[in-house]
Structure formats: C-alpha cells, structure tokens
Coordinates of C-alpha atoms in Angstrom, one line a residue:
M173 CA -67.8 -53.1 -174.0
D174 CA -64.1 -53.7 -173.1
L175 CA -62.8 -56.8 -174.9
N176 CA -61.2 -58.3 -171.8
L177 CA -64.6 -58.0 -170.0
V178 CA -66.3 -59.8 -172.9
V179 CA -63.8 -62.7 -172.6
I180 CA -64.3 -62.9 -168.8
I181 CA -68.1 -62.9 -169.0
A182 CA -68.0 -65.4 -171.9
Y183 CA -65.8 -67.7 -169.8
L184 CA -68.1 -67.4 -166.7
V185 CA -71.1 -68.3 -168.7
A186 CA -69.3 -71.2 -170.6
I187 CA -68.1 -72.8 -167.4
V188 CA -71.5 -72.8 -165.8
V189 CA -73.0 -74.3 -169.0
F190 CA -70.3 -77.0 -169.1
G191 CA -71.0 -77.9 -165.5
L192 CA -74.7 -78.2 -166.3
F193 CA -73.9 -80.4 -169.3
M194 CA -71.7 -82.7 -167.2
S195 CA -74.5 -83.1 -164.7
I196 CA -76.2 -85.5 -167.2
Y197 CA -73.6 -88.1 -166.2
V198 CA -74.5 -87.8 -162.5
K199 CA -76.7 -90.8 -162.0
K200 CA -76.0 -91.7 -158.4
A201 CA -74.3 -90.2 -155.3
D202 CA -70.9 -91.6 -156.1
D203 CA -70.9 -89.8 -159.4
Y204 CA -71.5 -86.5 -157.6
F205 CA -69.1 -87.0 -154.8
V206 CA -66.2 -89.1 -156.3
G207 CA -66.8 -88.8 -160.1
G208 CA -68.0 -92.4 -160.4
R209 CA -64.4 -93.5 -159.7
A210 CA -63.9 -93.3 -163.5
F211 CA -60.9 -91.0 -163.8
N212 CA -57.6 -92.1 -165.4
H213 CA -54.3 -90.6 -164.2
W214 CA -54.4 -87.6 -166.6
V215 CA -57.9 -86.6 -165.3
V216 CA -56.7 -86.9 -161.7
A217 CA -53.6 -84.9 -162.5
G218 CA -55.6 -82.1 -164.2
S219 CA -58.1 -82.0 -161.4
V220 CA -55.3 -81.8 -158.7
I221 CA -53.5 -79.0 -160.6
G222 CA -56.7 -77.1 -161.1
T223 CA -57.6 -77.5 -157.5
N224 CA -54.1 -76.7 -156.1
V225 CA -53.0 -73.7 -158.3
A226 CA -55.7 -71.2 -157.4
A227 CA -55.7 -67.4 -157.3
I228 CA -54.9 -67.7 -153.6
Y229 CA -51.7 -69.5 -154.7
L230 CA -51.0 -67.2 -157.7
V231 CA -52.2 -63.7 -156.6
G232 CA -51.0 -64.1 -153.0
P233 CA -47.6 -65.6 -153.7
A234 CA -46.9 -63.1 -156.6
G235 CA -47.6 -60.3 -154.1
V236 CA -45.2 -61.9 -151.7
A237 CA -42.6 -62.2 -154.5
Y238 CA -43.1 -58.5 -155.2
N239 CA -41.7 -57.8 -151.7
S240 CA -39.5 -60.8 -150.9
G241 CA -38.5 -62.5 -154.0
V242 CA -38.3 -66.3 -154.7
P243 CA -38.7 -67.9 -151.3
V244 CA -42.4 -68.1 -151.7
L245 CA -41.8 -70.6 -154.5
M246 CA -41.1 -73.2 -151.8
I247 CA -44.8 -73.2 -151.0
A248 CA -45.3 -75.0 -154.3
W249 CA -42.0 -76.9 -154.6
T250 CA -41.9 -78.5 -151.1
G251 CA -45.5 -79.2 -151.7
N252 CA -44.6 -81.1 -154.9
M253 CA -42.2 -83.3 -153.0
L254 CA -44.9 -83.9 -150.4
A255 CA -47.4 -84.7 -153.1
A256 CA -45.1 -87.4 -154.4
F257 CA -44.6 -88.7 -150.8
S258 CA -48.4 -88.9 -150.5
A259 CA -48.8 -90.6 -153.8
A260 CA -46.5 -93.4 -152.7
L261 CA -47.6 -93.9 -149.1
F262 CA -51.0 -92.3 -148.3
V263 CA -53.1 -92.4 -151.5
P264 CA -52.7 -96.2 -152.1
R265 CA -53.8 -97.0 -148.6
L266 CA -56.8 -94.6 -148.7
R267 CA -57.9 -95.5 -152.2
R268 CA -57.7 -99.2 -151.3
L269 CA -60.5 -98.6 -148.8
H270 CA -62.9 -97.4 -151.5
I271 CA -63.8 -94.5 -149.3
T272 CA -65.7 -91.3 -150.1
T273 CA -64.2 -89.1 -147.3
V274 CA -61.1 -89.3 -145.2
P275 CA -63.2 -89.5 -142.0
D276 CA -64.7 -92.7 -143.3
I277 CA -61.7 -94.5 -142.0
L278 CA -61.8 -92.9 -138.6
E279 CA -64.9 -94.6 -137.5
T280 CA -63.6 -98.0 -138.6
R281 CA -60.2 -97.5 -137.0
Y282 CA -61.4 -95.6 -133.9
N283 CA -65.1 -94.8 -133.2
R284 CA -68.0 -92.5 -134.2
V285 CA -66.8 -89.6 -132.1
V286 CA -63.4 -89.6 -133.8
R287 CA -65.1 -89.5 -137.1
L288 CA -67.3 -86.5 -136.3
L289 CA -64.7 -84.2 -134.7
P290 CA -62.6 -83.8 -137.8
V291 CA -65.7 -83.3 -139.9
I292 CA -66.8 -80.4 -137.7
L293 CA -63.3 -78.8 -137.8
W294 CA -63.1 -79.3 -141.6
L295 CA -66.4 -77.7 -142.3
F296 CA -65.3 -74.5 -140.5
Y297 CA -61.9 -74.7 -142.1
Y298 CA -63.3 -75.1 -145.6
A299 CA -65.8 -72.3 -145.3
F300 CA -63.0 -69.9 -144.2
F301 CA -60.6 -71.3 -146.8
T302 CA -63.2 -70.9 -149.6
G303 CA -63.8 -67.3 -148.4
N304 CA -60.1 -66.6 -148.7
N305 CA -60.0 -68.0 -152.2
L306 CA -63.1 -65.9 -153.1
Y307 CA -61.4 -62.8 -151.8
A308 CA -58.3 -63.5 -153.8
L309 CA -60.3 -63.8 -157.0
C310 CA -62.4 -60.7 -156.3
L311 CA -59.3 -58.6 -155.4
C312 CA -57.8 -59.5 -158.8
L313 CA -61.1 -58.7 -160.6
S314 CA -61.5 -55.5 -158.7
T315 CA -58.2 -54.2 -160.0
V316 CA -59.0 -55.1 -163.5
L317 CA -62.7 -54.1 -163.7
D318 CA -62.5 -51.2 -161.3
W319 CA -65.4 -52.7 -159.2
P320 CA -65.4 -52.7 -155.4
V321 CA -64.3 -56.0 -153.9
Q322 CA -67.5 -56.3 -151.9
R323 CA -69.7 -56.0 -155.0
L324 CA -67.7 -58.7 -156.7
I325 CA -67.9 -61.1 -153.8
W326 CA -71.7 -60.9 -154.0
T327 CA -71.6 -61.1 -157.9
V328 CA -69.0 -63.8 -158.5
G329 CA -69.7 -65.9 -155.4
P330 CA -73.2 -67.0 -156.4
V331 CA -71.9 -68.0 -159.9
V332 CA -69.2 -70.3 -158.4
V333 CA -71.7 -71.8 -155.9
I334 CA -74.2 -72.6 -158.6
Y335 CA -71.5 -74.2 -160.8
S336 CA -70.2 -76.2 -157.9
S337 CA -73.6 -77.5 -156.9
T338 CA -74.6 -78.8 -160.3
A339 CA -72.3 -81.7 -161.3
G340 CA -70.1 -82.1 -158.2
L341 CA -66.7 -83.7 -158.5
L342 CA -67.6 -85.3 -161.9
G343 CA -68.1 -82.0 -163.6
A344 CA -65.4 -80.2 -161.6
A345 CA -62.7 -82.7 -162.6
Y346 CA -63.1 -82.2 -166.3
T347 CA -63.4 -78.4 -166.1
D348 CA -60.3 -78.5 -164.0
I349 CA -58.4 -79.9 -167.0
I350 CA -59.6 -77.1 -169.2
Q351 CA -58.8 -74.5 -166.5
T352 CA -55.3 -76.0 -166.0
F353 CA -54.6 -75.5 -169.7
L354 CA -55.9 -71.9 -169.4
M355 CA -53.5 -71.3 -166.4
V356 CA -50.6 -72.7 -168.4
I357 CA -51.4 -70.4 -171.4
G358 CA -52.0 -67.4 -169.2
G359 CA -48.6 -67.9 -167.5
V360 CA -46.7 -68.3 -170.7
I361 CA -48.2 -65.1 -172.0
L362 CA -47.5 -63.1 -168.8
L363 CA -43.9 -64.2 -168.2
P364 CA -42.2 -63.2 -171.5
L365 CA -44.2 -59.9 -171.7
A366 CA -43.1 -59.0 -168.1
M367 CA -39.5 -59.8 -168.9
R368 CA -39.6 -57.7 -172.1
Q369 CA -41.2 -54.8 -170.0
V370 CA -38.1 -54.7 -167.7
G371 CA -35.6 -55.0 -170.6
G372 CA -35.1 -58.7 -170.9
V373 CA -33.8 -61.5 -168.7
E374 CA -30.3 -59.9 -168.3
S375 CA -31.7 -56.6 -167.3
F376 CA -34.1 -58.3 -164.8
I377 CA -31.2 -60.1 -163.1
A378 CA -29.1 -56.9 -163.0
Q379 CA -31.9 -54.8 -161.5
T380 CA -32.9 -57.4 -158.9
P381 CA -30.9 -57.5 -155.6
P382 CA -29.2 -60.9 -155.2
E383 CA -30.9 -61.5 -151.8
L384 CA -34.3 -61.7 -153.5
F385 CA -33.0 -64.9 -155.3
T386 CA -32.1 -66.5 -151.9
F387 CA -34.5 -69.0 -150.5
W388 CA -33.1 -69.7 -147.0
K389 CA -32.4 -66.5 -145.1
A390 CA -32.8 -65.1 -141.6
G391 CA -34.5 -61.9 -140.5
T392 CA -38.0 -60.6 -140.3
N393 CA -38.3 -58.7 -143.5
G394 CA -40.4 -60.9 -145.8
I395 CA -40.2 -64.7 -145.9
N396 CA -37.4 -66.3 -143.7
W397 CA -36.3 -69.9 -143.0
Q398 CA -39.0 -70.3 -140.3
D399 CA -41.7 -69.6 -142.9
L400 CA -40.2 -72.2 -145.3
I401 CA -40.3 -74.8 -142.5
M402 CA -43.9 -73.8 -141.8
F403 CA -44.7 -74.3 -145.6
T404 CA -43.3 -77.8 -145.3
L405 CA -45.1 -78.7 -142.1
T406 CA -48.5 -77.5 -143.2
G407 CA -47.8 -79.2 -146.6
F408 CA -48.1 -82.6 -144.9
P409 CA -51.8 -82.3 -144.0
F410 CA -52.5 -80.4 -147.2
W411 CA -51.2 -83.2 -149.4
C412 CA -51.6 -86.3 -147.3
T413 CA -54.9 -86.0 -145.4
S414 CA -56.9 -83.0 -146.8
Q415 CA -60.3 -84.1 -147.9
Y416 CA -60.8 -81.5 -150.7
L417 CA -57.5 -82.5 -152.4
L418 CA -57.5 -86.2 -151.8
Q419 CA -61.1 -86.4 -153.0
R420 CA -59.7 -85.8 -156.5
T421 CA -57.6 -89.0 -156.1
F422 CA -60.6 -91.0 -154.8
G423 CA -62.1 -90.5 -158.2
G424 CA -59.3 -92.5 -159.8
R425 CA -60.5 -95.7 -161.5
S426 CA -57.7 -97.6 -159.9
I427 CA -55.0 -97.2 -157.2
K428 CA -52.4 -96.8 -159.9
D429 CA -54.3 -94.0 -161.6
A430 CA -55.0 -92.2 -158.3
S431 CA -51.3 -92.3 -157.3
K432 CA -49.8 -91.7 -160.7
G433 CA -52.2 -88.7 -161.3
L434 CA -51.0 -87.0 -158.1
A435 CA -47.3 -87.6 -158.9
L436 CA -47.8 -86.2 -162.5
A437 CA -49.5 -83.1 -161.0
A438 CA -46.5 -82.6 -158.8
I439 CA -44.1 -82.7 -161.8
L440 CA -46.2 -80.5 -164.0
T441 CA -46.8 -77.8 -161.4
G442 CA -43.2 -76.9 -160.8
P443 CA -42.4 -74.9 -163.9
L444 CA -45.9 -73.4 -163.9
T445 CA -45.3 -71.6 -160.7
L446 CA -42.3 -69.8 -162.1
C447 CA -44.6 -68.2 -164.8
Y448 CA -46.5 -66.3 -162.1
I449 CA -43.8 -65.7 -159.4
L450 CA -41.1 -64.2 -161.7
P451 CA -43.5 -61.6 -163.1
G452 CA -44.3 -60.6 -159.5
M453 CA -40.6 -59.9 -159.1
C454 CA -40.6 -57.9 -162.3
G455 CA -43.2 -55.8 -160.8
R456 CA -40.6 -54.4 -158.3
I457 CA -38.9 -52.8 -161.3
I458 CA -42.0 -51.8 -163.2
Y459 CA -43.7 -50.3 -160.2
S460 CA -40.9 -48.6 -158.4
G461 CA -40.6 -45.2 -156.7
D462 CA -43.8 -43.3 -156.9
K463 CA -45.5 -46.2 -158.7
A464 CA -44.9 -48.6 -155.8
L465 CA -48.0 -50.6 -154.9
A466 CA -49.6 -50.1 -151.5
N467 CA -51.2 -53.5 -151.7
S468 CA -48.7 -56.0 -153.1
D469 CA -51.4 -58.6 -153.7
Q470 CA -52.5 -56.4 -156.6
I471 CA -49.3 -57.0 -158.6
L472 CA -50.6 -59.7 -161.0
P473 CA -53.8 -57.8 -161.9
M474 CA -51.8 -54.6 -162.3
L475 CA -49.4 -56.4 -164.7
F476 CA -52.4 -57.7 -166.6
K477 CA -53.8 -54.2 -167.0
D478 CA -50.6 -52.5 -168.0
I479 CA -48.5 -55.0 -170.1
I480 CA -50.9 -57.5 -171.7
P481 CA -52.7 -56.6 -174.9
A482 CA -56.5 -56.5 -174.8
G483 CA -58.0 -59.9 -175.6
L484 CA -54.9 -61.7 -174.4
G485 CA -55.4 -60.1 -171.1
G486 CA -58.9 -61.6 -171.0
I487 CA -57.2 -65.1 -171.4
F488 CA -54.9 -64.3 -168.4
I489 CA -57.7 -63.1 -166.1
A490 CA -59.8 -66.1 -167.3
A491 CA -56.9 -68.3 -166.1
L492 CA -57.0 -66.7 -162.7
I493 CA -60.8 -67.2 -162.6
A494 CA -60.2 -70.8 -163.7
A495 CA -57.8 -71.4 -160.9
S496 CA -60.1 -70.0 -158.3
Y497 CA -63.1 -71.7 -159.7
S498 CA -61.3 -75.1 -159.5
T499 CA -60.3 -74.7 -155.8
I500 CA -63.5 -73.1 -154.6
A501 CA -65.5 -75.9 -156.4
A502 CA -63.2 -78.5 -154.9
V503 CA -63.6 -77.2 -151.3
L504 CA -67.3 -76.7 -151.6
N505 CA -67.7 -80.2 -153.0
A506 CA -65.6 -81.6 -150.2
S507 CA -67.7 -79.8 -147.6
A508 CA -70.9 -81.3 -149.1
T509 CA -69.3 -84.7 -149.2
L510 CA -68.2 -84.5 -145.6
F511 CA -71.5 -83.4 -144.2
T512 CA -73.6 -85.7 -146.3
N513 CA -71.6 -88.9 -145.8
D514 CA -70.3 -88.4 -142.3
I515 CA -73.2 -86.6 -140.6
Y516 CA -76.4 -86.8 -142.6
R517 CA -76.3 -90.3 -144.1
P518 CA -75.6 -92.1 -140.8
A519 CA -78.5 -90.2 -139.3
R520 CA -80.8 -91.0 -142.2
P521 CA -79.4 -94.2 -143.8
A522 CA -82.5 -95.3 -145.8
C523 CA -82.8 -92.3 -148.2
S524 CA -82.4 -92.5 -151.9
S525 CA -79.2 -91.7 -153.8
T526 CA -80.9 -88.7 -155.4
H527 CA -81.9 -87.4 -151.9
Y528 CA -78.3 -87.5 -150.7
T529 CA -77.2 -85.7 -153.9
W530 CA -79.6 -82.8 -153.2
V531 CA -78.5 -82.6 -149.6
G532 CA -75.0 -82.2 -150.9
R533 CA -76.1 -79.4 -153.1
G534 CA -77.8 -77.7 -150.3
V535 CA -74.7 -77.9 -148.1
T536 CA -72.7 -76.5 -151.0
V537 CA -74.9 -73.4 -151.1
L538 CA -74.8 -72.9 -147.3
V539 CA -71.0 -73.2 -147.0
G540 CA -70.7 -70.9 -150.0
L541 CA -72.8 -68.2 -148.2
I542 CA -70.6 -68.5 -145.1
A543 CA -67.5 -68.2 -147.4
M544 CA -68.9 -65.0 -148.9
F545 CA -69.2 -63.4 -145.4
F546 CA -65.7 -64.5 -144.5
A547 CA -64.3 -63.1 -147.7
L548 CA -65.4 -59.6 -146.6
N549 CA -63.1 -59.9 -143.6
V550 CA -59.9 -61.3 -145.1
E551 CA -58.0 -58.0 -145.1
K552 CA -58.3 -57.9 -141.3
L553 CA -56.1 -61.1 -141.1
G554 CA -53.2 -59.4 -143.0
G555 CA -53.7 -60.4 -146.6
I556 CA -54.2 -63.5 -148.6
I557 CA -51.1 -65.6 -147.7
N558 CA -51.1 -64.7 -144.0
A559 CA -54.8 -65.5 -143.8
N560 CA -54.3 -68.8 -145.5
Y561 CA -51.6 -70.0 -143.1
E562 CA -53.5 -68.6 -140.1
I563 CA -56.4 -70.9 -141.1
M564 CA -54.3 -73.9 -142.1
T565 CA -52.1 -74.0 -138.9
F566 CA -55.2 -73.7 -136.7
F567 CA -57.4 -76.5 -138.2
E568 CA -55.2 -79.0 -139.9
P569 CA -52.5 -80.4 -137.5
P570 CA -54.7 -82.4 -135.1
I571 CA -56.6 -84.1 -138.0
F572 CA -53.3 -84.9 -139.8
V573 CA -51.8 -86.6 -136.7
V574 CA -54.9 -88.7 -136.0
V575 CA -55.3 -89.8 -139.6
C576 CA -51.6 -90.8 -139.8
A577 CA -52.0 -92.8 -136.6
A578 CA -55.0 -94.6 -138.1
L579 CA -53.1 -95.6 -141.2
F580 CA -49.7 -96.5 -139.7
W581 CA -49.8 -97.2 -136.0
R582 CA -51.5 -100.3 -134.5
S583 CA -51.1 -99.3 -130.8
I584 CA -52.9 -95.9 -130.9
T585 CA -56.1 -96.0 -128.8
N586 CA -59.5 -94.4 -129.3
K587 CA -59.0 -92.2 -126.3
A588 CA -55.7 -91.0 -127.6
A589 CA -57.3 -90.0 -130.9
I590 CA -60.0 -88.0 -129.1
A591 CA -57.5 -86.4 -126.8
T592 CA -55.3 -85.4 -129.7
L593 CA -58.2 -83.7 -131.6
V594 CA -59.6 -81.9 -128.6
G595 CA -56.2 -81.2 -126.9
G596 CA -54.5 -80.1 -130.1
T597 CA -57.3 -77.7 -130.9
L598 CA -57.1 -76.2 -127.4
V599 CA -53.3 -75.9 -127.5
N600 CA -53.7 -74.2 -130.9
A601 CA -56.3 -71.8 -129.5
F602 CA -54.1 -70.9 -126.5
C603 CA -51.1 -70.3 -128.8
T604 CA -53.2 -68.1 -131.1
W605 CA -55.1 -66.0 -128.6
G606 CA -53.3 -66.5 -125.4
L607 CA -49.6 -66.2 -126.6
H608 CA -50.4 -64.4 -129.8
M609 CA -48.1 -66.6 -131.8
G610 CA -47.9 -66.2 -135.6
P611 CA -48.6 -69.2 -137.8
A612 CA -44.9 -70.1 -138.3
Y613 CA -44.1 -70.4 -134.6
R614 CA -47.5 -72.0 -133.9
S615 CA -46.8 -74.7 -136.4
F616 CA -43.5 -75.5 -134.6
V617 CA -45.5 -76.0 -131.4
I618 CA -48.7 -77.7 -132.5
F619 CA -47.4 -80.6 -134.5
P620 CA -45.0 -81.9 -131.8
A621 CA -47.8 -81.2 -129.2
C622 CA -50.3 -83.3 -131.1
F623 CA -47.9 -86.2 -131.5
A624 CA -47.0 -86.0 -127.8
I625 CA -50.6 -86.1 -126.7
L626 CA -51.3 -89.0 -129.1
F627 CA -48.4 -91.2 -127.8
L628 CA -48.7 -90.2 -124.1
V629 CA -52.5 -91.0 -123.9
S630 CA -51.9 -94.3 -125.9
A631 CA -49.3 -95.3 -123.4
L632 CA -51.8 -94.7 -120.5
T633 CA -54.8 -96.4 -122.1
R634 CA -55.8 -99.6 -123.8
N635 CA -58.3 -100.6 -126.5
S636 CA -60.6 -103.4 -125.6
A637 CA -59.9 -106.8 -127.2
K638 CA -62.8 -106.4 -129.5
Q639 CA -61.6 -103.0 -130.6
Q640 CA -58.1 -104.2 -131.1
N641 CA -59.3 -107.1 -133.3
R642 CA -61.2 -104.5 -135.4
V643 CA -58.0 -102.4 -135.7
D644 CA -56.1 -105.5 -136.9
R645 CA -58.7 -106.3 -139.5
F646 CA -58.6 -102.7 -140.7
L647 CA -54.8 -102.6 -141.0
A648 CA -54.9 -105.9 -142.9
T649 CA -57.3 -104.3 -145.4
L650 CA -54.8 -101.4 -145.9
S651 CA -51.9 -103.8 -146.5
P652 CA -50.4 -103.5 -150.0
G653 CA -49.4 -107.1 -150.0
A654 CA -46.1 -108.4 -151.3
L655 CA -44.0 -105.6 -152.8
D656 CA -41.2 -106.1 -155.3
L657 CA -38.6 -103.9 -153.6
R658 CA -35.6 -105.6 -155.2
S659 CA -36.6 -104.8 -158.8
T660 CA -34.5 -102.6 -161.0
R661 CA -37.3 -100.1 -161.4
F662 CA -37.8 -99.6 -157.7
L663 CA -34.1 -99.3 -156.9
A664 CA -33.5 -96.9 -159.8
G665 CA -36.4 -94.7 -158.7
L666 CA -35.3 -94.8 -155.0
A667 CA -31.8 -93.8 -156.0
I668 CA -33.0 -90.9 -158.0
S669 CA -35.3 -89.7 -155.2
V670 CA -32.8 -90.1 -152.4
L671 CA -30.0 -88.4 -154.3
S672 CA -32.2 -85.5 -155.3
L673 CA -33.5 -85.1 -151.7
A674 CA -29.9 -85.2 -150.3
A675 CA -28.8 -82.7 -152.9
F676 CA -31.8 -80.5 -152.0
V677 CA -30.8 -80.5 -148.3
L678 CA -27.2 -79.8 -149.1
C679 CA -28.0 -76.9 -151.4
S680 CA -30.3 -75.5 -148.8
V681 CA -27.6 -75.6 -146.2
Y682 CA -24.9 -74.2 -148.5
E683 CA -27.1 -72.0 -150.7
R684 CA -24.8 -69.0 -150.2
L685 CA -22.3 -70.8 -152.4
L686 CA -24.7 -71.2 -155.3
P687 CA -24.7 -68.5 -158.0
K688 CA -27.8 -66.4 -158.2
P689 CA -30.3 -66.8 -159.9
A690 CA -29.0 -70.2 -161.1
N691 CA -29.9 -71.5 -157.6
V692 CA -33.6 -71.2 -158.5
F693 CA -33.3 -73.6 -161.3
V694 CA -31.1 -75.9 -159.3
F695 CA -33.8 -76.2 -156.7
L696 CA -36.5 -76.7 -159.3
A697 CA -34.4 -79.5 -161.0
L698 CA -33.8 -81.2 -157.6
V699 CA -37.5 -81.1 -156.7
T700 CA -38.4 -82.4 -160.1
G701 CA -35.8 -85.2 -159.8
F702 CA -37.3 -86.3 -156.4
V703 CA -40.8 -86.4 -157.8
A704 CA -39.6 -88.2 -161.0
G705 CA -37.9 -90.8 -158.9
V706 CA -41.1 -91.5 -157.0
L707 CA -43.0 -91.7 -160.3
V708 CA -40.5 -94.3 -161.6
M709 CA -40.8 -96.6 -158.5
L710 CA -44.6 -96.0 -158.0
P711 CA -45.8 -99.2 -159.7
K712 CA -43.6 -101.2 -157.3
V713 CA -44.8 -99.5 -154.0
I714 CA -48.5 -99.0 -154.4
G715 CA -49.2 -102.7 -154.0
R716 CA -52.3 -104.7 -154.8
E717 CA -55.2 -103.3 -156.8
V718 CA -58.8 -103.7 -155.6
D719 CA -60.9 -102.0 -158.2
S720 CA -62.0 -102.7 -161.8
P721 CA -59.7 -100.7 -164.2
L722 CA -62.8 -99.6 -166.1
G723 CA -64.2 -97.5 -163.3
E724 CA -67.8 -97.4 -162.2
N725 CA -69.3 -94.9 -164.7
D726 CA -69.2 -96.6 -168.1
A727 CA -71.3 -93.8 -169.8
L728 CA -68.7 -91.2 -168.8
S729 CA -65.7 -93.5 -169.6
K730 CA -67.0 -93.8 -173.2
S731 CA -68.0 -90.2 -173.7
L732 CA -66.3 -87.8 -176.1
V733 CA -65.4 -85.4 -173.3
N734 CA -63.6 -88.2 -171.4
R735 CA -61.8 -89.5 -174.5
V736 CA -60.4 -86.1 -175.4
L737 CA -59.6 -84.6 -172.0
S738 CA -58.1 -87.8 -170.5
S739 CA -55.6 -88.1 -173.4
G740 CA -51.9 -87.7 -172.6
Y741 CA -51.4 -86.5 -176.2
L742 CA -53.6 -83.5 -175.5
W743 CA -51.4 -82.6 -172.5
L744 CA -48.3 -83.0 -174.6
A745 CA -49.8 -80.8 -177.3
V746 CA -50.8 -78.0 -174.9
Y747 CA -47.4 -77.9 -173.1
A748 CA -45.6 -77.9 -176.5
F749 CA -47.8 -75.1 -177.7
A750 CA -47.2 -73.2 -174.4
G751 CA -43.4 -73.5 -174.7
G752 CA -43.4 -72.3 -178.3
L753 CA -45.7 -69.4 -177.5
M754 CA -43.5 -68.3 -174.6
F755 CA -40.4 -68.2 -176.8
F756 CA -42.3 -66.5 -179.6
L757 CA -43.6 -63.7 -177.3
Y758 CA -40.2 -63.1 -175.8
Y759 CA -38.1 -63.1 -178.9
A760 CA -40.5 -62.1 -181.7
G761 CA -43.5 -60.6 -179.9

C-alpha cells in the first residue's frame, strides 16, 4: 500500500479515536456545546485557527493564487485585522452574557421571532458551507488518491460526521490544536520544496510577473479591488457575529481568555497563509505550457504528488484533512447548538441534559447529510472560492446588522430587526436572481440596504415602555464597566494599531510605489502590527470579568490532555521547530 495512503488512513482513524476519548469529559450539555467553558487562551487560539484555516481557505485560495497571485492573501489578512477588532469589541460583550449561541441575545434584546429567523438562515448557510468544505477536501484527496470526488464525498463525509457528533466542541477544540500544528508543519514542508523546484527564491521572483505581486488592481482578470473590499465586508460577519467561529470563544474560561485567544489566532495565522499561497504561485512556473492545470483548485494536491517525498506527503495531506475536519466539525457543532438551544430546548424545556446532547448529535448527522448532497453540486457554482462567497454574501449580512444593532444601539426597535432580516434577505434574493449580481457587487448593495432598512423602520416605529426597559437592562448587562483608557498600556497599544492601520491604508493607495515583492511583507508586517497593538491594549478594553477563571469543567482542566495542549511553551516549541525545518529543507534538503 502507498505510504502516503497509510499515513492518511492512520490519521483518519486516530482523529476519530481521539474524539471518542474526549467524549468521556462530556458530562452535561455545556460540555458538548461550549466545551464546559474551560479553555484558556491557547486552546481558544488553536481552536480558532483550526476552524478558520480549512482546505476551503487553503486549496481554494492557492488555486486563485495560481491564476491571480497574492491578492487572495487579503482574505486572511484583512480577516486577521477584523478578528482583532472582534476580540476588542464583540467577544467581551458576547462572552459577558454567558451565552451558548449568538441568537440567545436576540430574544432578550428583541423578541422570539428575531431569535428564530437568524437560526433558520444559519442552518441553511452552515449546511451549504459544510458541503463546500467537504468538496474542497475531497477534490484534494481525489487528485492524490485518484478516486472520484463523488466516492470520496460519501466515504470521508460520514467519518467527519461521526467524529463531530461524539465529543462536540470539547473534543473538537483539542483536536483543533493538534491539527493546527499539522497545518504549520505541512506548510513549512511545502513552501521550501516548492521554491527549490522553481530554482530558489530569486528565480521565483524573476519568473513571476510583477503584477501578480500587486494586491490592489483594476480589471476583471482574477481578483481586483472590488473583490478585496468584498473580502473585508464579508469578514465583519465572519469574525464578529458568526456562530460557528464565535462558539470557540464562548468556550473560554474567562472574557480575557476568549478575547486574547482570538487575537493570538489572528497573529499566528498571518505567516501561515504564506506557506500555502506562495507554493500556489510557484505552480504557475512548474505547471506551465502543456502542463497547465485545467482546474486551478488542484494546484496544492498536484504539488503534493509531484514534489513532496512519500511519507512527508502524507503529513501534508493530513494537514489538509486536519484543516477541513476542524472547520466541518465546527460548523456541524454550531448547527447542532443552534437547533438544540434556539428551537428545540424552548419547545421542550423540561428534558434532561443528556437528552439535549443526543438531539444535538442527531442534528449533526442530518446537517452532515445535507452537506454531502450540496458538495456534489459545488462545481456548478464556479469553484470553491466563488461558491464560498456566493453563500456568505447571501446569508450573513442581515444577521450581522441585526446583531450589531442589538449590541450597540439602544434605539433599534423589534419591528426594525424583523424588517431587516426579512427585507435584507429579499433584497439579496432579488440582486442574486433578478439582477444576476456577482457576490462582490451584491455585498456593496446588501450591507447598506440592511442598515438603511434598520434605521428607517426604527425611525418610524417605537418599542413599548416595557420592552425599552428590558433593552436598557440588557445593555447594562453588556456594559464593560469603568475602563482605564489613560493607562500607558492602552495608549501604547492604540498608537501601534492606529499607526499600522494608517500605514496599511496609505500603502494600499500608493502600492504602485512599493517594490515587488517586498510589498507582500510590508502588508504582512502592518497587519501584524495592527493585531499586536490590539493585543497590547486588550486587558484595558475588555472590561469587567463575570466568570470564575477556573472554568466549569474541573476534570478537563486538570487532565493531562489539557495541561499539555494548553501550554504556551508547546506552541513556542512547535513554531520554533517549524522555522528550523523550513530553513533546513530549503538550504540543506
């Protein structure tokens, strides 16, 4: 049997066994849905990275880089800045409420109808999003194993669903850390070998047209400035209000751990993305002329087949499997949490915690089946990245606007929230099927339209006195309390973030003046600077704590698994090893 296949099968079996092992710590519904709220900031960071950096954001973007160069990096890098923004403003408010799902706050702030509408939208969105992730994974495996994509969907899909339905968030969070380390190792193996394949860094630069190192450009060939703005706009709901991502932070044992974990994930993700995007660009040189790929999404698995030695290749493909497992498990777990806590539990409030856990597992299986059917149709939507943004721009904007209003605006009425959810979805449907707008232009329309509906209807309607009193009590609960905004730490962090953001904007406007490809590392440094500034001032902006710093699952907190995987020293060791391995493979491999 092929050595790479042995590694892949061994990994699939091991990850299911680990998920089953972690299920012994699932004693109540909170353990399954929010990990017992026992995660420190390193566990939160690993879970966020493992959830975010999936095959859909590795295989798809690498395929785009094969055609269009570095602009696709802005999916991750603007996302890192928005993650830091969310860590400072959104996560503390949401975590302070001790909620399980984002819609939990909507019934308190608005009413039952406003809570249910986003749940319905999200369940459809997450089923389709999971299918897109599953397709990305199976496309990669198809190239490597020479199996049809359809067969892989029905082979790999059930394994992911079984794993996701065993330990819920508690098991997924710790496997995310392991899988994040695999992605790091896989990336640092691929990058130097791809560079050596094209003759080294200097040869790579010489053979790559300068325009492929330009982020902000006009035209319709590949990614342009409209797409970059779309990446940023859709990043707001992804990082600030998305249930499946924020659920990782809800598992934080304190507000500080939840926010710091998200900010750490934003810093650690920046360099990692380069390890997968630059090899995609190397593929333009390796597979040129008659070797050019008909399907650019196959570039990463093709590089795996052709340039990575057997065995090491198994580690790389295991990293891609790891990435997809993390995201699919996160989305399936979020779907189960949404249905169980926002639809089923209110209808049957007297059931046992075990009963709700099994309902969640049943929903996981059902959504997984829908996702498998959707995965069979992704190609009809134009490939992985296009399908992803078609889905995101359709479902997310109305929910984001309504959640923002719940957290930050006192005067927004219940009727305005309902009108925004319904009206925003209808406007989106008209733009999609009536005007045949692509996702970029649709995002320019739908976000302003949702805010316009929200404020217009609020101006024309009023909440009752009883409802307004409830809103005031809700906002008082969100209040961070007295903040020390004159401290040296806050001012230093603010200065770093503001200067980095200002420089980022200036470099974007005058990018033509920057040398290529040095501009890539300039943007990475500025993004990292912005996030680092937020991380510095974070303790001064998150406000008051409301939870015990020990979390709610003492058995898990004291376990060997937690003590090892939640250690910052382990992260330092893995990243140091990865850096050394990358230089060794490039210079001495």
